[in-house]
Short mmCIF file of C-alpha atoms and ligand atoms in Angstrom, two decimals:
data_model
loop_
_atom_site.label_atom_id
_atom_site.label_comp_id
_atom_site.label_asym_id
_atom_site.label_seq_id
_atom_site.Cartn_x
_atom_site.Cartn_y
_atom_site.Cartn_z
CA UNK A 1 118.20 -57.00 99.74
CA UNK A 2 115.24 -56.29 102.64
CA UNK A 3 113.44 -54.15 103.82
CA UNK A 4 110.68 -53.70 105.58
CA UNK A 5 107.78 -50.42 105.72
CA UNK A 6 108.00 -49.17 109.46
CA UNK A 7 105.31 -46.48 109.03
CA UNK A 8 103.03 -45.08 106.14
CA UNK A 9 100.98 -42.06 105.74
CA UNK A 10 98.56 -40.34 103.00
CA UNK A 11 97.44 -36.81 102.83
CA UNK A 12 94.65 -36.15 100.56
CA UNK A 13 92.78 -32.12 99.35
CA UNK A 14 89.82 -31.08 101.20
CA UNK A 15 87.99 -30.54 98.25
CA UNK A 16 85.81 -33.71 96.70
CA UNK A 17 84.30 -33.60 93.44
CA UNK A 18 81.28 -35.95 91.99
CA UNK A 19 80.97 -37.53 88.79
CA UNK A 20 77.92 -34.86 88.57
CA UNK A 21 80.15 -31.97 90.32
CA UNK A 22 82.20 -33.13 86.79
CA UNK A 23 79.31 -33.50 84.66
CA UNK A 24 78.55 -29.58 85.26
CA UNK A 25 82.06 -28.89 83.31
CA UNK A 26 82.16 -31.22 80.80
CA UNK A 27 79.55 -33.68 78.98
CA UNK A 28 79.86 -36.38 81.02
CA UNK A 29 77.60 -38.69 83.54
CA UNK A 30 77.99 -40.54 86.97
CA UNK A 31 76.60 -43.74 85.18
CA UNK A 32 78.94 -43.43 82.23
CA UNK A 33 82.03 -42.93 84.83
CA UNK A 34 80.72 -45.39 86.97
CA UNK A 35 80.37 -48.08 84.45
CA UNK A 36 83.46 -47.21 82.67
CA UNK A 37 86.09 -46.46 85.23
CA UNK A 38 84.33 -47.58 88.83
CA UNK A 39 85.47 -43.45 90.00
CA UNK A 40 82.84 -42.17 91.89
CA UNK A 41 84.79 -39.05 93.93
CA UNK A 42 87.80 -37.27 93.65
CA UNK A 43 89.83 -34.79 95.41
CA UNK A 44 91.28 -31.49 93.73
CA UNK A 45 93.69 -29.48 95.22
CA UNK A 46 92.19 -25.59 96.29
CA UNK A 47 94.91 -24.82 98.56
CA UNK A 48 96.92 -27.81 98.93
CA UNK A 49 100.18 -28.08 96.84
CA UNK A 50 102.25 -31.05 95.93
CA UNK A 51 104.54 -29.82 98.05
CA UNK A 52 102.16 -29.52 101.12
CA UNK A 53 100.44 -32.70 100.61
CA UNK A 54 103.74 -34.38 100.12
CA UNK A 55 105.09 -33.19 103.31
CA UNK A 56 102.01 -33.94 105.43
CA UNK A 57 102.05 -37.37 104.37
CA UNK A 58 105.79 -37.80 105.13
CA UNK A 59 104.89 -36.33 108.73
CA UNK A 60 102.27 -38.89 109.20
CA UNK A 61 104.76 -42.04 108.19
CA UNK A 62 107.62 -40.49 110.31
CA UNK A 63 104.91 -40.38 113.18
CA UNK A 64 103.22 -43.88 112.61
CA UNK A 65 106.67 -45.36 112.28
CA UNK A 66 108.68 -43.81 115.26
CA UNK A 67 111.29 -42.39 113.64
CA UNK A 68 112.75 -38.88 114.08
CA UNK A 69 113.17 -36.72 110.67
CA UNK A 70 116.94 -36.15 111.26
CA UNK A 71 117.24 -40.03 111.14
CA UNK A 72 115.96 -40.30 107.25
CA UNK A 73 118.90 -40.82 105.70
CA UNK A 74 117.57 -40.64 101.91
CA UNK A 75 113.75 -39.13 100.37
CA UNK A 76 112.80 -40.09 96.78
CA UNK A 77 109.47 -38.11 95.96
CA UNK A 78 107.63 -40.05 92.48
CA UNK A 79 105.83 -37.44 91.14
CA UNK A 80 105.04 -36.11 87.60
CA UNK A 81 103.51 -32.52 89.03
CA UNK A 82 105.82 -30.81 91.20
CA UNK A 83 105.59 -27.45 91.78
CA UNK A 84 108.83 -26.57 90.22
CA UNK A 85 111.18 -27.83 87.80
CA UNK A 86 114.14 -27.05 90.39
CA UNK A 87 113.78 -27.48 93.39
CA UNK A 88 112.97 -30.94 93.52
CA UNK A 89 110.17 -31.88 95.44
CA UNK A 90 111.81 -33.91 98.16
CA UNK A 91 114.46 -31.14 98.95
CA UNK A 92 111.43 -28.97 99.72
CA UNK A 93 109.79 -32.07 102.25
CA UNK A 94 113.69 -32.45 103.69
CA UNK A 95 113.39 -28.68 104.91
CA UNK A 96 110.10 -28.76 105.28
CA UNK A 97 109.99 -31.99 108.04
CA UNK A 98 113.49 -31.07 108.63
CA UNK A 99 115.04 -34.22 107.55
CA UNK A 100 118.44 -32.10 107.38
CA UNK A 101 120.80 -35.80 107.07
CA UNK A 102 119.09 -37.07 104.00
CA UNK A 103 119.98 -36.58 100.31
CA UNK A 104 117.01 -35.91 98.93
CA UNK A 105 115.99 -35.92 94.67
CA UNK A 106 112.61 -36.81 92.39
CA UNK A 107 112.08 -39.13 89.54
CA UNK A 108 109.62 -38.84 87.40
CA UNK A 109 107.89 -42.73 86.49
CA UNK A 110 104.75 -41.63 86.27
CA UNK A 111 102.42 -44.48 87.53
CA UNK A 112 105.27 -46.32 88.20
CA UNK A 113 106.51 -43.75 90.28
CA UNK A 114 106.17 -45.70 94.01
CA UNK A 115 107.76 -48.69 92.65
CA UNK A 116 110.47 -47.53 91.15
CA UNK A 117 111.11 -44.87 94.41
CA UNK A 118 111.21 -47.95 96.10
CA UNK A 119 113.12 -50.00 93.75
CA UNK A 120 116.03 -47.36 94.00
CA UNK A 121 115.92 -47.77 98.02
CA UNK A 122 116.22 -51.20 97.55
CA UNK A 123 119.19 -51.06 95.21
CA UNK A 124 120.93 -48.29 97.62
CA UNK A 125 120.01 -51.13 100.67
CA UNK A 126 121.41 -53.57 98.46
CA UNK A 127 124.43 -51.54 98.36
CA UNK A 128 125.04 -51.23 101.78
CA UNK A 129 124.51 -46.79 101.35
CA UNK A 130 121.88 -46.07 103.10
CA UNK A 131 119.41 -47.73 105.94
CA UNK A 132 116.10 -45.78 106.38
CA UNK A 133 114.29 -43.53 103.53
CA UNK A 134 111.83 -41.53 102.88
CA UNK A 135 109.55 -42.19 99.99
CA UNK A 136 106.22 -40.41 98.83
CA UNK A 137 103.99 -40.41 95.53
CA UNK A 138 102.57 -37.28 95.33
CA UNK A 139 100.71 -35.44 92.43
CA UNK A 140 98.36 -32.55 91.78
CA UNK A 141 96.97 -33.86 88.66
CA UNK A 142 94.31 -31.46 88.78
CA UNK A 143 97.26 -28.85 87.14
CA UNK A 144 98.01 -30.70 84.52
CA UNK A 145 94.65 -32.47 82.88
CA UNK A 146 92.73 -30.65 80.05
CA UNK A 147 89.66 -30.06 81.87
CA UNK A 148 87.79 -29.73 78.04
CA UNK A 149 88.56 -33.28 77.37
CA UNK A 150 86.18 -35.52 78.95
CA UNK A 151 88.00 -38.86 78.17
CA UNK A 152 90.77 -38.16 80.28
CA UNK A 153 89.25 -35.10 82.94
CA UNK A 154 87.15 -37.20 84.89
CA UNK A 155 89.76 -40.04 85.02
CA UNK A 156 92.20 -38.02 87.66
CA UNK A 157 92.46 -36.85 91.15
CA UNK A 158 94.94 -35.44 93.61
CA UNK A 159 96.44 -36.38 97.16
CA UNK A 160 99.93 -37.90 98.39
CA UNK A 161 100.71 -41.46 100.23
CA UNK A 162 103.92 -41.64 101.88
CA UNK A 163 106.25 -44.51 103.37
CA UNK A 164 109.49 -44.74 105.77
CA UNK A 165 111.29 -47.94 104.54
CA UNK A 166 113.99 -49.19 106.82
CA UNK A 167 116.89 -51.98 106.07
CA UNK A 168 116.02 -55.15 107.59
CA UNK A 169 117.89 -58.90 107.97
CA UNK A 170 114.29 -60.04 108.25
CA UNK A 171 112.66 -58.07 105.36
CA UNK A 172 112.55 -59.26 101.94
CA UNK A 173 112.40 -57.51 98.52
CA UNK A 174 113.34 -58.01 95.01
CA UNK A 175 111.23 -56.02 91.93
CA UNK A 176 111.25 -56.26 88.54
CA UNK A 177 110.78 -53.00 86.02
CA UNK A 178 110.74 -51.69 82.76
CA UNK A 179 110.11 -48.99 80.30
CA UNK A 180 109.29 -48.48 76.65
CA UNK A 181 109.82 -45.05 75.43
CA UNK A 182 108.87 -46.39 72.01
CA UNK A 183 104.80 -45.78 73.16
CA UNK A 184 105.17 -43.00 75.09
CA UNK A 185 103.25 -40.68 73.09
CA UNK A 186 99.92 -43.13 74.55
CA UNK A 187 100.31 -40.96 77.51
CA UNK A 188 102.12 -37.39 77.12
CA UNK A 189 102.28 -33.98 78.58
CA UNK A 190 104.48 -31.58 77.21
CA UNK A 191 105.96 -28.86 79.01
CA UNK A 192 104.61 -25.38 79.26
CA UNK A 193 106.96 -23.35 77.02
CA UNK A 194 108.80 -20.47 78.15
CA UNK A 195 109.72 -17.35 75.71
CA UNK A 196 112.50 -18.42 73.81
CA UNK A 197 114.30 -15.79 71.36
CA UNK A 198 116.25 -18.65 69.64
CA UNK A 199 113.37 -20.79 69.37
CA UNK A 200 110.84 -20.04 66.35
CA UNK A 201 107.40 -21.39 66.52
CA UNK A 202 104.21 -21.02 69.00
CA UNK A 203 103.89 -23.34 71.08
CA UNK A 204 101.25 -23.63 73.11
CA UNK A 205 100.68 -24.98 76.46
CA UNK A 206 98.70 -28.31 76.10
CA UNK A 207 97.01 -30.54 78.74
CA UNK A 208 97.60 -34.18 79.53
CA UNK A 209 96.80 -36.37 76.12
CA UNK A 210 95.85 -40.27 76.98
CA UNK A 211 95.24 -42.63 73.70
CA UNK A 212 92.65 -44.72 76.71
CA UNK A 213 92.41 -47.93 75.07
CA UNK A 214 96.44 -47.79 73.94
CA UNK A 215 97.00 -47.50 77.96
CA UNK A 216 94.63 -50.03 78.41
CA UNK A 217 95.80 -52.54 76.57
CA UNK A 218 99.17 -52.32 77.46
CA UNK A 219 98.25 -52.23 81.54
CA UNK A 220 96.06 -55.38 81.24
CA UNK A 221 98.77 -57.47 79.32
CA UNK A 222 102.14 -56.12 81.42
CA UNK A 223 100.65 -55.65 85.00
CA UNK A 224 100.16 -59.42 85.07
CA UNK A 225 103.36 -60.58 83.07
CA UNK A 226 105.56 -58.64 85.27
CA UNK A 227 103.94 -60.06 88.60
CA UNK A 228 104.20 -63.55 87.18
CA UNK A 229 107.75 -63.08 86.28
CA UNK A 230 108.61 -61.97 89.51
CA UNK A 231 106.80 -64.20 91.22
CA UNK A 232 109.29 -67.04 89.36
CA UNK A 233 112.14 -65.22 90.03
CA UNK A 234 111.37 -65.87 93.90
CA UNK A 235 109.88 -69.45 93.43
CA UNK A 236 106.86 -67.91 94.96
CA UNK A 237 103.25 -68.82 93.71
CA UNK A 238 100.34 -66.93 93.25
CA UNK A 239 98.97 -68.09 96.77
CA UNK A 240 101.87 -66.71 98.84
CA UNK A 241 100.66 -63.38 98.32
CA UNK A 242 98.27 -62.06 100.40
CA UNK A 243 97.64 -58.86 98.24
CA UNK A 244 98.35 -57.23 95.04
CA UNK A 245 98.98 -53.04 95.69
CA UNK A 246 98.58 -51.98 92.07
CA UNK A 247 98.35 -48.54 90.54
CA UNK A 248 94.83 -47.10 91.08
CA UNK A 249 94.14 -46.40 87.53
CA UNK A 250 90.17 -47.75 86.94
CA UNK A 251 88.52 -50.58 88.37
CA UNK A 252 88.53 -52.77 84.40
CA UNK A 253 91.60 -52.94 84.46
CA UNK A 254 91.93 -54.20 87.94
CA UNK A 255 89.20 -56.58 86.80
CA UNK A 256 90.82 -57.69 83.77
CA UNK A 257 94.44 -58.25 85.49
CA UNK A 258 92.65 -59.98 88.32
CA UNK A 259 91.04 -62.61 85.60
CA UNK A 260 93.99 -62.52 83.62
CA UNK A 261 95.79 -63.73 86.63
CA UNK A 262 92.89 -66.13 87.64
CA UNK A 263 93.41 -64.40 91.08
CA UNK A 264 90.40 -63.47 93.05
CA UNK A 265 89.54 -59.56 93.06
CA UNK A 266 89.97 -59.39 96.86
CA UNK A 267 93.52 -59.94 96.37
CA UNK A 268 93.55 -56.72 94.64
CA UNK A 269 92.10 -53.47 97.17
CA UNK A 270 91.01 -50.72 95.50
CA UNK A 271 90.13 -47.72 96.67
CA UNK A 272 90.04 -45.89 92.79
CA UNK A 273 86.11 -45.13 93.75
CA UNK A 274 87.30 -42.80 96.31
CA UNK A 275 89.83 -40.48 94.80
CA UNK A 276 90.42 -41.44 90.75
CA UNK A 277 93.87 -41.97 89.53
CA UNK A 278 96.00 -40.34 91.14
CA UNK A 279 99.33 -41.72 89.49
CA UNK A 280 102.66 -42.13 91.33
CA UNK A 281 100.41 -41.36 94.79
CA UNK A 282 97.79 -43.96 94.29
CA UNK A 283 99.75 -47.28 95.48
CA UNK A 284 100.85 -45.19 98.57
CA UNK A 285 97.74 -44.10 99.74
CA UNK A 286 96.03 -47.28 99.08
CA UNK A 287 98.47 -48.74 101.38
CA UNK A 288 98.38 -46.65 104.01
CA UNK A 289 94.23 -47.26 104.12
CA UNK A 290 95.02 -50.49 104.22
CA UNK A 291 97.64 -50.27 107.20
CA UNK A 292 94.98 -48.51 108.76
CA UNK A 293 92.25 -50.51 108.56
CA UNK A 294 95.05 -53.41 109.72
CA UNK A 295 94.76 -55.62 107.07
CA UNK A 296 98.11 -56.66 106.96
CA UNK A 297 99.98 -58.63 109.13
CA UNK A 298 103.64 -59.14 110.23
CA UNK A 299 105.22 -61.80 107.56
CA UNK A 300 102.66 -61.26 104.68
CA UNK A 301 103.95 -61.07 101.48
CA UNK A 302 102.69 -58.27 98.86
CA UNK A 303 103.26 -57.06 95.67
CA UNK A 304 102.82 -53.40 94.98
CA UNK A 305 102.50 -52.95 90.89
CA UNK A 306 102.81 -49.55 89.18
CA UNK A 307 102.24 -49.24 85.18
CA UNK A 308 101.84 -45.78 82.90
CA UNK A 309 102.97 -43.01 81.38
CA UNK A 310 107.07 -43.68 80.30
CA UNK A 311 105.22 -46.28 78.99
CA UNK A 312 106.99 -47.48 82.18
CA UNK A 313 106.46 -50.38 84.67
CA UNK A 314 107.97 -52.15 88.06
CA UNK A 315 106.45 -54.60 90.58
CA UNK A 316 107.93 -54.91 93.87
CA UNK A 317 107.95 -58.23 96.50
CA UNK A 318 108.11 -57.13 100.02
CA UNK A 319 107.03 -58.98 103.66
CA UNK A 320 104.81 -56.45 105.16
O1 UT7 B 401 97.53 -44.19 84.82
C1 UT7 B 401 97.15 -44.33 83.47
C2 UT7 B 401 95.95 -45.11 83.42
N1 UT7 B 401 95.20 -45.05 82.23
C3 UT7 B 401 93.95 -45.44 82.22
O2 UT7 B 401 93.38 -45.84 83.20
C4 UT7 B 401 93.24 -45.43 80.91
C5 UT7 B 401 92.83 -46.75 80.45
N2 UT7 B 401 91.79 -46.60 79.50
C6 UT7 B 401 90.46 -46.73 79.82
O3 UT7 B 401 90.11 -47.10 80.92
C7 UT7 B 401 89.46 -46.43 78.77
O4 UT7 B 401 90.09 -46.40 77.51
C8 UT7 B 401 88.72 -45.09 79.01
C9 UT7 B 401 87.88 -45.19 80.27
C10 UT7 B 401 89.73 -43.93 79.17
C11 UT7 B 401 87.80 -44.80 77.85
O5 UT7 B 401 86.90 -45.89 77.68
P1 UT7 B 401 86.68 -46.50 76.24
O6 UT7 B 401 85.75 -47.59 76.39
O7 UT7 B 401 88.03 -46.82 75.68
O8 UT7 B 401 85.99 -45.29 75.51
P2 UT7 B 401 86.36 -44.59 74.12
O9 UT7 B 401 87.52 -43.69 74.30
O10 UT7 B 401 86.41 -45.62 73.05
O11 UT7 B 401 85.07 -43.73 73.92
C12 UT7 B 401 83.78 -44.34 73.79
C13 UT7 B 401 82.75 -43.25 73.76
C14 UT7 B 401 83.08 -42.13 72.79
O12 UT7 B 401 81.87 -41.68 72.21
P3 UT7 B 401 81.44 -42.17 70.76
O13 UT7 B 401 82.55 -41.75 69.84
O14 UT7 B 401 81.30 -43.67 70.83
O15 UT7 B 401 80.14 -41.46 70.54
C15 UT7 B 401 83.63 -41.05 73.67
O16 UT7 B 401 83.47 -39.75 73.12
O17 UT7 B 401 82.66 -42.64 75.05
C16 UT7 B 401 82.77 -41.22 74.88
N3 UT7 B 401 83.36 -40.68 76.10
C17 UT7 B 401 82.62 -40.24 77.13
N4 UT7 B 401 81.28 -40.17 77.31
C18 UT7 B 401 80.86 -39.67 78.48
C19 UT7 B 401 84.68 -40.54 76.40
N5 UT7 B 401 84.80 -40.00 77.62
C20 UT7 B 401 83.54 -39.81 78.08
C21 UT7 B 401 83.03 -39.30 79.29
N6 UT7 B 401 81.69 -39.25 79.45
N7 UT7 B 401 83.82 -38.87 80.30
#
């Protein structure tokens, strides 16, 4: 099982929002979401889709990594906010970039979304199916939060990271992941109900509900016990990693896993203060900044680490 990233892009809205842009909607400050969460912009989607952004970031990987659309042989898109229920997201980027060879389908991990995209291209690599995907997180969050709720409106963000993964004899990957549908009401969003004649009851459409400290909890205790335990699997230790990619959710909890771990922070980039949490897109676009800013290097090793909603989790080992 290897592969290796040949290309990554990121496509983010042109509209940015403050903490006080926020504070104007709901009863809020910069210093409380400052202290609390380290978010100090986002970006909210005026005209941009999930769709577009998830398309514009696939054209920037294809471009950075030099290889033609008809050549993509499979695109996963990990989103929880696509623009419709059928079709799936990455059938709309395959027509869209024109990717017309690939099989194309979502999944829906939440957070986790990235990892366990690239978990399944892994196992299809394993496999011997396929040899060069597609694979983008890409939300519009901005759809789906309850913009009256302050504990969980000024938390989120929008964009879309994207990365062409390629079968390689000199790669290397294994992951680890998980899920625990007995806590997934700590994070929930149900569906917006259609008129049903068979169906009594009114239901009403309700916005993204986060118990905070339930999330918390379980992302500071499971983000580092699944790196460990991957790390053992491979007989690695902690300093043959030269960076941990995980989920973008708020900067205490990248604290806490990074002193959990007894790792130093700067193993851990962040870029959270920039756009919020932006779920399944937030390990892609952090990786992409940091492919362009060149901070890594033929040979490293990473581990990108995704953790939310499901409650669901994964950690991937890769050599950049
Ligand atoms: O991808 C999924 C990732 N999930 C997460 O990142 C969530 C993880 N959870 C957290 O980071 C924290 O639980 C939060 C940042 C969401 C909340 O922090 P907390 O320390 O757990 O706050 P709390 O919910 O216990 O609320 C403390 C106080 C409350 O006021 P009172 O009752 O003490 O008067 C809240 O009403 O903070 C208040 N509060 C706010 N105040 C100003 C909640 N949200 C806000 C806000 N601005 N936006």
């Amino acid at each position: 099982m290897c592969v290796k990233i040949l290309g990554t892009g990121r496509s983010m809205p042109d509209k940015c929002l403050t903490n006080d842009d926020i504070a104007k909607i709901v009863d809020t400050s910069d210093e409380w979401i400052k202290s609390r969460v380290g978010i100090e912009t986002r970006h909210i989607a005026e005209n941009e889709t999930t769709t577009s952004m998830a398309a514009d970031a696939a054209k920037k990987a294809l471009i950075r990594a030099k290889v033609n659309a008809e050549d993509i042989e499979l695109i996963i898109v990990a989103s929880v906010t696509g623009d419709n229920a059928v079709p799936a997201t990455a059938c709309q980027v395959q027509d869209i970039i024109g990717a017309t060879n690939a099989m194309a389908f979502d999944i829906n991990s939440a957070c986790a979304g990235f990892d366990v995209a690239l978990n399944t291209v892994i196992a299809y690599f394993g496999a011997g199916i396929y040899k060069t995907a597609l694979i983008i997180g890409a939300e519009t969050l901005s759809g789906i939060v309850d913009w009256e709720d302050r504990s969980t409106c000024v938390l989120f963000g929008d964009g879309a990271g994207a990365a062409v993964v390629q079968y390689s004899e000199d790669g290397l990957a294994d992951f680890i992941q998980g899920a625990d549908g007995g806590r997934g009401a700590a994070l929930n969003k149900p569906n917006a109900p259609v008129k049903n004649p068979f169906k009594k009851g009114t239901d009403k459409e309700t916005g993204l509900y986060m118990d905070g400290q339930a999330v918390f909890k379980f992302a500071v205790k499971t983000v580092p016990q699944c790196i460990e335990e991957l790390l053992k699997k491979n007989n690695l230790e902690k300093d043959d990693i030269k960076y941990y990619i995980i989920h973008q959710a708020n900067k205490r909890i990248i604290q806490s896993v990074a002193k959990r771990m007894c790792e130093s922070e700067d193993k851990f980039p962040s870029n959270v203060s920039k756009y919020g949490n932006t779920s399944g897109a937030s390990i892609p676009i952090l990786l992409d900044e940091m492919n362009e800013n060149k901070m890594l290097n033929p040979g490293d090793k990473i581990i990108l680490c995704g953790f939310g909603g499901g409650l669901s989790w994964g950690a991937t080992l890769i050599k950049w």
